[in-house]
PDB file of N, CA and C in Angstrom:
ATOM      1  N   UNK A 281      15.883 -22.812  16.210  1.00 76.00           N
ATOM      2  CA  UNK A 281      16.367 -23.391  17.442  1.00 76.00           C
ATOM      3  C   UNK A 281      15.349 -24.404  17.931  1.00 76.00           C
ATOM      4  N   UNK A 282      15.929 -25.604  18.142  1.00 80.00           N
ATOM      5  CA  UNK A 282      14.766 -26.714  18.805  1.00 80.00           C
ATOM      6  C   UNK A 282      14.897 -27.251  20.312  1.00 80.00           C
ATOM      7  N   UNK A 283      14.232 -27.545  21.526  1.00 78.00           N
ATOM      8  CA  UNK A 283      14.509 -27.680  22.417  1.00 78.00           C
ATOM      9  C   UNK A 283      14.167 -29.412  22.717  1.00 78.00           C
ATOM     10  N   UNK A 284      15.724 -29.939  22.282  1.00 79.00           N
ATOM     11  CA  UNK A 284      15.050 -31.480  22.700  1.00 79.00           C
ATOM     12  C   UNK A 284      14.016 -32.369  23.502  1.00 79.00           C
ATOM     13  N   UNK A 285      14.218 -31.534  25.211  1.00 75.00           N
ATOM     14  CA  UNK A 285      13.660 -31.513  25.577  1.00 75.00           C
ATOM     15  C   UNK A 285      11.989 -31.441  25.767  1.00 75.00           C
ATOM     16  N   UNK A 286      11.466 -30.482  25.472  1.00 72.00           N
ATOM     17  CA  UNK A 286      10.181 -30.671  24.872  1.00 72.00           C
ATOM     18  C   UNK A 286       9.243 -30.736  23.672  1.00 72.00           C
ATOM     19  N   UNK A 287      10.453 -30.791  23.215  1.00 79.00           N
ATOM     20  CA  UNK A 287      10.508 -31.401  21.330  1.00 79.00           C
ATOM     21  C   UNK A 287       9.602 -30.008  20.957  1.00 79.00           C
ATOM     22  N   UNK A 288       9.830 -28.700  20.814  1.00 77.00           N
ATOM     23  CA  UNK A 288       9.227 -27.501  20.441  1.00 77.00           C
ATOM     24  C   UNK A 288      10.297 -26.801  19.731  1.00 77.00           C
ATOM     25  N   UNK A 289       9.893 -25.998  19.022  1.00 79.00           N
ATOM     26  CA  UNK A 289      10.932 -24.837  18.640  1.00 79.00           C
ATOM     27  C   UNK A 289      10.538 -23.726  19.651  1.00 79.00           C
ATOM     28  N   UNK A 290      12.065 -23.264  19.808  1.00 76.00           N
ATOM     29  CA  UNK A 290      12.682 -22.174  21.199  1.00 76.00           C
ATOM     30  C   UNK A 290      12.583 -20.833  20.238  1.00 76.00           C
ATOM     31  N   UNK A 291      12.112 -19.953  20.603  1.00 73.00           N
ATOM     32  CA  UNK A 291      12.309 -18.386  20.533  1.00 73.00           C
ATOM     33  C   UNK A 291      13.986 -17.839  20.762  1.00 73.00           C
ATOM     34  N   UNK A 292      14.750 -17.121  20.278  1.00 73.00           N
ATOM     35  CA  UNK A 292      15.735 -16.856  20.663  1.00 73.00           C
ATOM     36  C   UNK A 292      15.819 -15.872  22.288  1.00 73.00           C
ATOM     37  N   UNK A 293      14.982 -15.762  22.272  1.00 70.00           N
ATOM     38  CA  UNK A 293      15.312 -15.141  23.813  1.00 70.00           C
ATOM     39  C   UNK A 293      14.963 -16.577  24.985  1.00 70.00           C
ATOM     40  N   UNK A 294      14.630 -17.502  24.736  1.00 71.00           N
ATOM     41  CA  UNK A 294      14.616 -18.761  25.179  1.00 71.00           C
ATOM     42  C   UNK A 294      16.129 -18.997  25.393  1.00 71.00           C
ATOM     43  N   UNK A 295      16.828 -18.534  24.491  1.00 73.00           N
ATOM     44  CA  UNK A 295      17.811 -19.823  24.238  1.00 73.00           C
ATOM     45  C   UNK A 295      19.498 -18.994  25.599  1.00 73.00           C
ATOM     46  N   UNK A 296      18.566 -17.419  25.828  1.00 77.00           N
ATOM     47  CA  UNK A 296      19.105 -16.783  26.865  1.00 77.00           C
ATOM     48  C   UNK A 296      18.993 -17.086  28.488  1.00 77.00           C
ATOM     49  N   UNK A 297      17.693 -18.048  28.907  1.00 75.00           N
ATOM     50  CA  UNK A 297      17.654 -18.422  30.180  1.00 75.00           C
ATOM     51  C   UNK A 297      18.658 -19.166  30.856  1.00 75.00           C
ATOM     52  N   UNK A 298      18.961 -18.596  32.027  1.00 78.00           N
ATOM     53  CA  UNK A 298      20.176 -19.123  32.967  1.00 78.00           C
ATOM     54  C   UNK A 298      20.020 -21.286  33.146  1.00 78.00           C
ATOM     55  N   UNK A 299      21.272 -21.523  33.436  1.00 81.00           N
ATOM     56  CA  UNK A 299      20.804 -22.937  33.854  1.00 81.00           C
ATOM     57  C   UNK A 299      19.896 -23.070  34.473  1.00 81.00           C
ATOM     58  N   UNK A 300      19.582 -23.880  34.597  1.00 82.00           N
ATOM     59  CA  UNK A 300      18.166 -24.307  35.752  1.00 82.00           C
ATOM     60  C   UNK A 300      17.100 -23.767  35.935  1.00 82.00           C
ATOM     61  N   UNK A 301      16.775 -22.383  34.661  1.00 78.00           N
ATOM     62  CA  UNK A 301      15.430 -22.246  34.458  1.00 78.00           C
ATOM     63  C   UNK A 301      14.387 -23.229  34.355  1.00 78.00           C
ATOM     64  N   UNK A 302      13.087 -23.049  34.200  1.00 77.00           N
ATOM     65  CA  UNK A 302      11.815 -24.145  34.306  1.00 77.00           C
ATOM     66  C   UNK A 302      11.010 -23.322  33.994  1.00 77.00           C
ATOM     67  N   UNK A 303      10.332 -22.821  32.847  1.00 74.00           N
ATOM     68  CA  UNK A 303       9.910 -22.866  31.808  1.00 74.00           C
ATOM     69  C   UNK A 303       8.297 -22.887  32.534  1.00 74.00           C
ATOM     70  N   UNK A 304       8.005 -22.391  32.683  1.00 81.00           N
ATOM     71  CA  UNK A 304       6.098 -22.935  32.749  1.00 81.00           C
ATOM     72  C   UNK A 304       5.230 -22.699  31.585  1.00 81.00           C
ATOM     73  N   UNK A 305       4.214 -24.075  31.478  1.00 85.00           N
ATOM     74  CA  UNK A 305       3.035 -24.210  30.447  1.00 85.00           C
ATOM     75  C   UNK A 305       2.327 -24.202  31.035  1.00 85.00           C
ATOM     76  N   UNK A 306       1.470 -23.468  29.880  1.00 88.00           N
ATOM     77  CA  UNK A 306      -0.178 -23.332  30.008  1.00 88.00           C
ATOM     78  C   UNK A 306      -0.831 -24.525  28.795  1.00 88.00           C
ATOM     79  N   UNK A 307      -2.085 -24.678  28.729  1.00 87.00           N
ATOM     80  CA  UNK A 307      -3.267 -25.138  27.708  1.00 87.00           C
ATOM     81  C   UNK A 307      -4.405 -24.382  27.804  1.00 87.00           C
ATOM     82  N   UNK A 308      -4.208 -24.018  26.564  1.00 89.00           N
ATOM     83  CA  UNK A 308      -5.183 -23.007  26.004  1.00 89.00           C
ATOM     84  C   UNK A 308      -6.068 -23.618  24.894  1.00 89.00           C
ATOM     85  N   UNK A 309      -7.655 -23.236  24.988  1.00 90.00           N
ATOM     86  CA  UNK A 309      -8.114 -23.169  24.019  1.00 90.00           C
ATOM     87  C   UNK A 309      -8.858 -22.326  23.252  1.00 90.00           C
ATOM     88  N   UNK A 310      -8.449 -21.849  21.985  1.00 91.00           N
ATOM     89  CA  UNK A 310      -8.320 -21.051  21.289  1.00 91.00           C
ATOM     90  C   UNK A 310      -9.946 -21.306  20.165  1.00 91.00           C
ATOM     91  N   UNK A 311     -10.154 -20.394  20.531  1.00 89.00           N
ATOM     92  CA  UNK A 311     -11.807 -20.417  19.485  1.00 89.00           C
ATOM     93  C   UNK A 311     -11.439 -20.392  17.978  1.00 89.00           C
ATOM     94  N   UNK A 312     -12.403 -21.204  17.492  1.00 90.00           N
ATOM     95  CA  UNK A 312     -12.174 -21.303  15.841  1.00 90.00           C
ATOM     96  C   UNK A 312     -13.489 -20.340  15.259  1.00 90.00           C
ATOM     97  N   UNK A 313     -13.026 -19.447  14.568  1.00 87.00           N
ATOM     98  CA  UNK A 313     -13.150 -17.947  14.237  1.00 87.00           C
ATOM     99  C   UNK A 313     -14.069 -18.128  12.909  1.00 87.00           C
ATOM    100  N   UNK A 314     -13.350 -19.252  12.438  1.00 85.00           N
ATOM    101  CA  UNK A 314     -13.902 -18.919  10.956  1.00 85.00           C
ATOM    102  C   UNK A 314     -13.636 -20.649  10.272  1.00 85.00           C
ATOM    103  N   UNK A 315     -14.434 -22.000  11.096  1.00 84.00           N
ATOM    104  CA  UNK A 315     -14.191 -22.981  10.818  1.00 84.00           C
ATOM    105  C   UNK A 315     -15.101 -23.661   8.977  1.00 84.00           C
ATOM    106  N   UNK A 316     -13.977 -24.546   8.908  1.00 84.00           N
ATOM    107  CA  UNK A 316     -14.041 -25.111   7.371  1.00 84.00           C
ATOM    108  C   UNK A 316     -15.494 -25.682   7.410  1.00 84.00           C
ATOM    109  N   UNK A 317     -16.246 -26.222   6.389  1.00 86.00           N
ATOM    110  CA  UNK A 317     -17.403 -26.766   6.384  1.00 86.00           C
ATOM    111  C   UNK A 317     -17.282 -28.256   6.895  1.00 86.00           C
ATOM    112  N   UNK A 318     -16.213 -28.867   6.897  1.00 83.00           N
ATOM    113  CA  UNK A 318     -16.277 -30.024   7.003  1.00 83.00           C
ATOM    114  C   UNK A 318     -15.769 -29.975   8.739  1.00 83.00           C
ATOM    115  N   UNK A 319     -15.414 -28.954   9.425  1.00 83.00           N
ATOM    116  CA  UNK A 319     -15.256 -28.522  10.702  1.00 83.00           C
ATOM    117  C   UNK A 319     -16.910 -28.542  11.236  1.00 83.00           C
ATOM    118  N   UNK A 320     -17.636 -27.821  10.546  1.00 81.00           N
ATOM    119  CA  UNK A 320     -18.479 -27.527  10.756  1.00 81.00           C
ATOM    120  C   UNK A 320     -19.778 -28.037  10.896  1.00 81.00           C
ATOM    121  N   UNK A 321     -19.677 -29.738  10.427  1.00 81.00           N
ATOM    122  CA  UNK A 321     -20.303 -30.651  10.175  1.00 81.00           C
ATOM    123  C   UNK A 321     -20.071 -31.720  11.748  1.00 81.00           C
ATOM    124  N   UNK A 322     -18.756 -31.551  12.546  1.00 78.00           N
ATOM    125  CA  UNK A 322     -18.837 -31.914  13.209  1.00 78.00           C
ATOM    126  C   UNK A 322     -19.257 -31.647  14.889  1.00 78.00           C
ATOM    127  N   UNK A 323     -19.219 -29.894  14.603  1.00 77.00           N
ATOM    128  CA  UNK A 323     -20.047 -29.188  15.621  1.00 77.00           C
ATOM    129  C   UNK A 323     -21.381 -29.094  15.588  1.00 77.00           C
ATOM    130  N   UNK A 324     -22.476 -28.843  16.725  1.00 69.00           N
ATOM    131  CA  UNK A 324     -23.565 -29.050  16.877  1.00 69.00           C
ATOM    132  C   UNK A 324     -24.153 -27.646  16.313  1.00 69.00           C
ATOM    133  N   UNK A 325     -24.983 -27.514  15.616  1.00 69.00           N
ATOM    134  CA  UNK A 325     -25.673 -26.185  15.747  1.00 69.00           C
ATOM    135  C   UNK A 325     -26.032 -25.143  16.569  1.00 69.00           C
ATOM    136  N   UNK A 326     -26.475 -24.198  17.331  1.00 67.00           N
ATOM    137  CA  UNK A 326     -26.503 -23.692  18.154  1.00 67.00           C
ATOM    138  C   UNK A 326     -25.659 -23.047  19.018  1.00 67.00           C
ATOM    139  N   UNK A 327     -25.388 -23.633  20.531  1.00 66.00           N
ATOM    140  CA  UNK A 327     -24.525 -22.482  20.955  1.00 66.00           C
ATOM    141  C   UNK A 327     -23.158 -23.340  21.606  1.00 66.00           C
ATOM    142  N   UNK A 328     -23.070 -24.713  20.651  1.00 74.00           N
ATOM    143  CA  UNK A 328     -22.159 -25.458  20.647  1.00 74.00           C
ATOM    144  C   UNK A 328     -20.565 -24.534  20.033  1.00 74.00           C
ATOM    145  N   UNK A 329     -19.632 -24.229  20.685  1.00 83.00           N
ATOM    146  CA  UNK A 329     -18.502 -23.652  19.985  1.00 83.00           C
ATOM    147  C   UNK A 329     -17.429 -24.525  19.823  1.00 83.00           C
ATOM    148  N   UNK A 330     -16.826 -24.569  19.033  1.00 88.00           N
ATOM    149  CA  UNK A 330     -15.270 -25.319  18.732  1.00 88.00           C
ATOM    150  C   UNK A 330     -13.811 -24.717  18.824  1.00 88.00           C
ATOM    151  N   UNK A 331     -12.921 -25.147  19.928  1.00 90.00           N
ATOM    152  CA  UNK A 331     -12.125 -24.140  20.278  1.00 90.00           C
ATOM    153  C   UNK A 331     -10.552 -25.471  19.587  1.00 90.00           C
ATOM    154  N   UNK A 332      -9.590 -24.717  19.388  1.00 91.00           N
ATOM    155  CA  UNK A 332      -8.399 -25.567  19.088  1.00 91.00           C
ATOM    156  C   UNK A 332      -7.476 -25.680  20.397  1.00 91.00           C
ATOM    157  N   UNK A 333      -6.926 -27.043  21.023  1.00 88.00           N
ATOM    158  CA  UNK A 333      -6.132 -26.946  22.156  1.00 88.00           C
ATOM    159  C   UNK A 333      -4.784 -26.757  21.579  1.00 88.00           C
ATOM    160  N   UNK A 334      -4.128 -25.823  22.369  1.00 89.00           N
ATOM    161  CA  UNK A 334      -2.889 -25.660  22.187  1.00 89.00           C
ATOM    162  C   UNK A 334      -2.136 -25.809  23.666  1.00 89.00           C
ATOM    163  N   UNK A 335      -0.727 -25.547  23.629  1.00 86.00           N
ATOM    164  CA  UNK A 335       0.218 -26.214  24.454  1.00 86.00           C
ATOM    165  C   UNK A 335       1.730 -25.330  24.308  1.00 86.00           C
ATOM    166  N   UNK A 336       1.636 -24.326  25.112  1.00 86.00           N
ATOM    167  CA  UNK A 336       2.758 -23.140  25.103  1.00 86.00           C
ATOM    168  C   UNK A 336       3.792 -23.129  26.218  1.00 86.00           C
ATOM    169  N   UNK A 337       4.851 -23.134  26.346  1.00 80.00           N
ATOM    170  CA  UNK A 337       5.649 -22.469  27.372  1.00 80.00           C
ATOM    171  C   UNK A 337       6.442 -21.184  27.429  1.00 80.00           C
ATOM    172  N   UNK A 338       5.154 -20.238  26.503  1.00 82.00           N
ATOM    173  CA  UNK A 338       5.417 -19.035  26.609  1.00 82.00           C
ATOM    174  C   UNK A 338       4.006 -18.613  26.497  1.00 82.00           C
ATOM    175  N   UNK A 339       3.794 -18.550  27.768  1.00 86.00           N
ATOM    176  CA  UNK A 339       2.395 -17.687  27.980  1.00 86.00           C
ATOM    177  C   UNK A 339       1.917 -16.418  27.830  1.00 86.00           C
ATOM    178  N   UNK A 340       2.843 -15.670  27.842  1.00 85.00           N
ATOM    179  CA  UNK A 340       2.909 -13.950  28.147  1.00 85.00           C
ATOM    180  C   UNK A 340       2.262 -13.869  26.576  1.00 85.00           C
ATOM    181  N   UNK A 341       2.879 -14.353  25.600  1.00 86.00           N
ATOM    182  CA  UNK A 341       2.597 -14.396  24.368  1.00 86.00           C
ATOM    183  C   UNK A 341       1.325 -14.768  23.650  1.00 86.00           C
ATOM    184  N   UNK A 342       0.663 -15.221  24.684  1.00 89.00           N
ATOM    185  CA  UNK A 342      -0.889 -15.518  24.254  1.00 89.00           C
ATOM    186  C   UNK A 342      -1.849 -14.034  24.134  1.00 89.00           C
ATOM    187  N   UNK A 343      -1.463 -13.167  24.627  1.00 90.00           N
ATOM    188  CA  UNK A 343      -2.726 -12.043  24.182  1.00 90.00           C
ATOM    189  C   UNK A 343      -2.415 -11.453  22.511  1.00 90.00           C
ATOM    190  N   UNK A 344      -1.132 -11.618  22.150  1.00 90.00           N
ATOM    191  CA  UNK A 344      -0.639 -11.491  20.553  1.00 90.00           C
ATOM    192  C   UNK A 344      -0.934 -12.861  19.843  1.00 90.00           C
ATOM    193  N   UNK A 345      -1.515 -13.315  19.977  1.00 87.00           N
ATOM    194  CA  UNK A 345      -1.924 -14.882  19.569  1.00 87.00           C
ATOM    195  C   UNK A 345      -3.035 -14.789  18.163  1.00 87.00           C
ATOM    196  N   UNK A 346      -2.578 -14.678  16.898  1.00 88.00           N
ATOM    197  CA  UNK A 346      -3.699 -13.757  15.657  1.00 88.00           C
ATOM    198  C   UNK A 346      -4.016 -15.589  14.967  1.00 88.00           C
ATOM    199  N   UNK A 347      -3.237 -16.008  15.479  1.00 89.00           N
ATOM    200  CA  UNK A 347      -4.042 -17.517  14.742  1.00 89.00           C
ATOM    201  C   UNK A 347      -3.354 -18.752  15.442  1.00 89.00           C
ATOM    202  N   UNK A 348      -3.466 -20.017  14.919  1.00 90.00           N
ATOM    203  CA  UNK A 348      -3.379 -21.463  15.318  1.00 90.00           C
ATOM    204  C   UNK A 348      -2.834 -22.280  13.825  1.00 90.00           C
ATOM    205  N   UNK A 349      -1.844 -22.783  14.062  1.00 87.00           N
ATOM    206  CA  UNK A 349      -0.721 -23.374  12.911  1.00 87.00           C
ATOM    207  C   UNK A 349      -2.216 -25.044  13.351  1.00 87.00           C
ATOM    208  N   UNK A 350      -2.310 -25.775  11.912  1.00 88.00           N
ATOM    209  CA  UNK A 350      -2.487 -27.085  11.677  1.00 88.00           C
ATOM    210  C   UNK A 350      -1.677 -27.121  10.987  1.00 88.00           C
ATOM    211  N   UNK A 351      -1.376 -28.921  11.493  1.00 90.00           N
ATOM    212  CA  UNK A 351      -0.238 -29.134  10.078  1.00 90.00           C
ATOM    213  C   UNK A 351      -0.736 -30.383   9.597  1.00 90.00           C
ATOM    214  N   UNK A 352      -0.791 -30.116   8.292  1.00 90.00           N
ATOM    215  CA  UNK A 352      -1.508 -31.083   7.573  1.00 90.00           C
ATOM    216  C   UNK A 352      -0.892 -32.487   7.099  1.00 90.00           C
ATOM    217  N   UNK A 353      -0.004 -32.692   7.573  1.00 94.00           N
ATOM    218  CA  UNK A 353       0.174 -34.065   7.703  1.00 94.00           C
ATOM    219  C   UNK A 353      -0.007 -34.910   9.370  1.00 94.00           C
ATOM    220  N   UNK A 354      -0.529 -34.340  10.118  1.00 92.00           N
ATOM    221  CA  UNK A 354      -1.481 -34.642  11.370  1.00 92.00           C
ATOM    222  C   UNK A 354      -2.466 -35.215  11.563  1.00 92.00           C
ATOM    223  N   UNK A 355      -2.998 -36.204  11.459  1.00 94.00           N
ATOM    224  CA  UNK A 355      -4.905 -36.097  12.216  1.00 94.00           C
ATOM    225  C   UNK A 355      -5.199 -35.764  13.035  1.00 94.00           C
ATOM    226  N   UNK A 356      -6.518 -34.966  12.935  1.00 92.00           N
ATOM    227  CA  UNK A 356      -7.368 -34.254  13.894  1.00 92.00           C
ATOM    228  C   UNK A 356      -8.436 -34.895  14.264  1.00 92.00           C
ATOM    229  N   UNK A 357      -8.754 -34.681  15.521  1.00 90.00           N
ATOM    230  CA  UNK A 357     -10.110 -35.272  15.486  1.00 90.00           C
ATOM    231  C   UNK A 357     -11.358 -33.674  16.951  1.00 90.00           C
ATOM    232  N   UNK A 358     -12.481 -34.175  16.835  1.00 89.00           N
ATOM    233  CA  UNK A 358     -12.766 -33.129  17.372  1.00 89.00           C
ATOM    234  C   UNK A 358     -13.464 -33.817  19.192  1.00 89.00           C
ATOM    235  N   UNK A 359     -13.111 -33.607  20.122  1.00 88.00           N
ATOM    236  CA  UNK A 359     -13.902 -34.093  21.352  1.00 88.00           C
ATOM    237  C   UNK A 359     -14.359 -33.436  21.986  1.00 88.00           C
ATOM    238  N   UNK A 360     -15.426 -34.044  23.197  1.00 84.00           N
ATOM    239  CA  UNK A 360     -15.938 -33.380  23.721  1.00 84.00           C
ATOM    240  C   UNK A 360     -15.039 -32.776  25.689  1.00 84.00           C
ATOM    241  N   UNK A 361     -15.344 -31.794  26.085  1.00 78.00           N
ATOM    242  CA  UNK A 361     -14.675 -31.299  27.215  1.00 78.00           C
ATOM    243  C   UNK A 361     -15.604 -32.294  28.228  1.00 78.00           C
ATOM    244  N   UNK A 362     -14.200 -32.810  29.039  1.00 74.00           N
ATOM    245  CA  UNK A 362     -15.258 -33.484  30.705  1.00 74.00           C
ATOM    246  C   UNK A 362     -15.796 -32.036  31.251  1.00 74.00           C
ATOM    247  N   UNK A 363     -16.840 -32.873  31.773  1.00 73.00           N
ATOM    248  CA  UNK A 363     -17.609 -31.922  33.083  1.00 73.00           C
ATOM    249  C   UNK A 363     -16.913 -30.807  33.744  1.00 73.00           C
ATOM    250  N   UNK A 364     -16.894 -29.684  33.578  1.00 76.00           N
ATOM    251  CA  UNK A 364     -16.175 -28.657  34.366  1.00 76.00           C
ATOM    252  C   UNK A 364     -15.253 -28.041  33.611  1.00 76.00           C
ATOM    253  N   UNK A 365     -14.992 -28.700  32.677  1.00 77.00           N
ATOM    254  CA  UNK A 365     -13.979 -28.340  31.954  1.00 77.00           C
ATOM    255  C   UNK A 365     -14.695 -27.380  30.342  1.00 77.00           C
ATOM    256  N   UNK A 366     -14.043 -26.075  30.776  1.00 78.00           N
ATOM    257  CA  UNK A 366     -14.470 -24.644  29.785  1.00 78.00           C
ATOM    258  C   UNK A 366     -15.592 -24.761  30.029  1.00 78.00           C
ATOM    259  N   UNK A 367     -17.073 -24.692  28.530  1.00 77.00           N
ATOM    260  CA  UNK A 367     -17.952 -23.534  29.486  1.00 77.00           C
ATOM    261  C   UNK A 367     -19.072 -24.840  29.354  1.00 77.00           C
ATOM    262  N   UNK A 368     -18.972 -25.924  28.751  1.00 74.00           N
ATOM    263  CA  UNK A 368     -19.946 -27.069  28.916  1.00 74.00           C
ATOM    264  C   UNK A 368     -20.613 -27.380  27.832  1.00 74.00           C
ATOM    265  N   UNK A 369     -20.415 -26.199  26.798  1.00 77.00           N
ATOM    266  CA  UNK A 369     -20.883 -26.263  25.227  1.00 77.00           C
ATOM    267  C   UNK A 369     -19.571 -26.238  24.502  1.00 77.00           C
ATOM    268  N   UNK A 370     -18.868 -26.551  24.621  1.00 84.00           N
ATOM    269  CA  UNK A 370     -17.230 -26.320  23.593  1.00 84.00           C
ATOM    270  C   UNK A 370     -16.941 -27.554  23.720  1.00 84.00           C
ATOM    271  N   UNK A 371     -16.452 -27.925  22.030  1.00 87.00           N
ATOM    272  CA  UNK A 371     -15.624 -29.318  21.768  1.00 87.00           C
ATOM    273  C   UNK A 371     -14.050 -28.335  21.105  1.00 87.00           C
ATOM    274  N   UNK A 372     -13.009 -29.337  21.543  1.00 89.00           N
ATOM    275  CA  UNK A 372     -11.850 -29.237  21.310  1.00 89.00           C
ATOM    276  C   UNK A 372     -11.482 -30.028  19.956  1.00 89.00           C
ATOM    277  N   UNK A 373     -10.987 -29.255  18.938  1.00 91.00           N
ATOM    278  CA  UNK A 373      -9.902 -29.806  17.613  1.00 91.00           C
ATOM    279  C   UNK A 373      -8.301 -30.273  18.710  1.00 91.00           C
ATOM    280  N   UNK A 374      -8.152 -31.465  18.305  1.00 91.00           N
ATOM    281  CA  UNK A 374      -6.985 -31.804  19.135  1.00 91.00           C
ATOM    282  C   UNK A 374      -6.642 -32.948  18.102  1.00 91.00           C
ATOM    283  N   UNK A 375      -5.026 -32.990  17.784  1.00 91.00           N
ATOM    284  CA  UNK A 375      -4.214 -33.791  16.979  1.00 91.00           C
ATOM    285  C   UNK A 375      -4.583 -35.367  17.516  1.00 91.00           C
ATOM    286  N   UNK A 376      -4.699 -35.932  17.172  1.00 93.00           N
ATOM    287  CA  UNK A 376      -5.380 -37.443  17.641  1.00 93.00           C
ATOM    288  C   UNK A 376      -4.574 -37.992  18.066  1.00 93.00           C
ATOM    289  N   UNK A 377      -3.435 -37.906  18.152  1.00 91.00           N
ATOM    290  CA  UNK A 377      -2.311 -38.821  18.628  1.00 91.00           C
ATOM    291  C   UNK A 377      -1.829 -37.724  20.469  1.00 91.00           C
ATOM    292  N   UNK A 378      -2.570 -36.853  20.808  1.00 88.00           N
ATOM    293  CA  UNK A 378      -2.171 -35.983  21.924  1.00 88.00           C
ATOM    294  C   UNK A 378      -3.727 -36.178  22.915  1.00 88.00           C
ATOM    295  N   UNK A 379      -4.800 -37.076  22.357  1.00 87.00           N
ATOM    296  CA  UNK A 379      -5.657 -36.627  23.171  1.00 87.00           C
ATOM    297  C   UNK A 379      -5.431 -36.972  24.519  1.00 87.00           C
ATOM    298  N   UNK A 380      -4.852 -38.519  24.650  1.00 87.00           N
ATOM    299  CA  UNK A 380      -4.710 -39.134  25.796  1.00 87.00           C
ATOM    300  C   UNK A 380      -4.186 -37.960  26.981  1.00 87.00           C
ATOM    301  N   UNK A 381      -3.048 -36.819  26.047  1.00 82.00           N
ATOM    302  CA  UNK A 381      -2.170 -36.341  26.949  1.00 82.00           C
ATOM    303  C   UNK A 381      -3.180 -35.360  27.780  1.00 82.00           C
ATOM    304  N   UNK A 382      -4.290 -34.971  27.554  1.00 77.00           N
ATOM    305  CA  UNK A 382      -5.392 -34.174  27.664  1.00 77.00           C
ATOM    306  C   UNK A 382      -6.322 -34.593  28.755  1.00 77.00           C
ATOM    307  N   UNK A 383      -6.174 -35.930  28.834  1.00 74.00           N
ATOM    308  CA  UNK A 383      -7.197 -36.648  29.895  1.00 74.00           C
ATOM    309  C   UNK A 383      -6.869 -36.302  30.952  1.00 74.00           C
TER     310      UNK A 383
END
């Protein structure tokens, strides 16, 4: 099931909400657990962490959350968080064509 609207695939209990539901999102970022070497080349040593941003309108569903889909025909790139934003040592993996949406 796909929801034109926010160009996502819908859960089937999605596809049960009354008219005029509204849906709320979160952005989450999700720690990288066990990053590739070439991930790893672009984080700092120390107590620099690298988290992946994601983009849900099913939140409840984030504490069952066991991994993070890349899709490899995407570019990634890795940035750094503004001021205030998470803990001041974390860079974000974010699809390169979504960072703007992030600013």
């Amino acid at each position: 099931h796909w929801s034109p609207s926010s160009k996502t695939a819908l859960a089937e209990a999605e596809l049960e909400y009354p008219e005029g539901h509204i849906s709320k999102s979160i952005y989450v970022a999700m720690d990288v657990v066990s990053p590739s070497e070439e991930l790893k080349k672009l984080v700092g040593e120390g107590e620099e962490k690298l988290k992946v941003a994601i983009w849900t309108t099913t939140p409840w569903t984030i504490p069952a959350n066991m991994a993070v889909a890349i899709n490899p025909e995407l570019e990634y790139c890795v940035v750094g968080a503004k001021e205030g934003i998470l803990d001041g040592k974390s860079k974000l993996l974010v699809a390169t064509g979504l960072v703007e949406t992030l600013e």
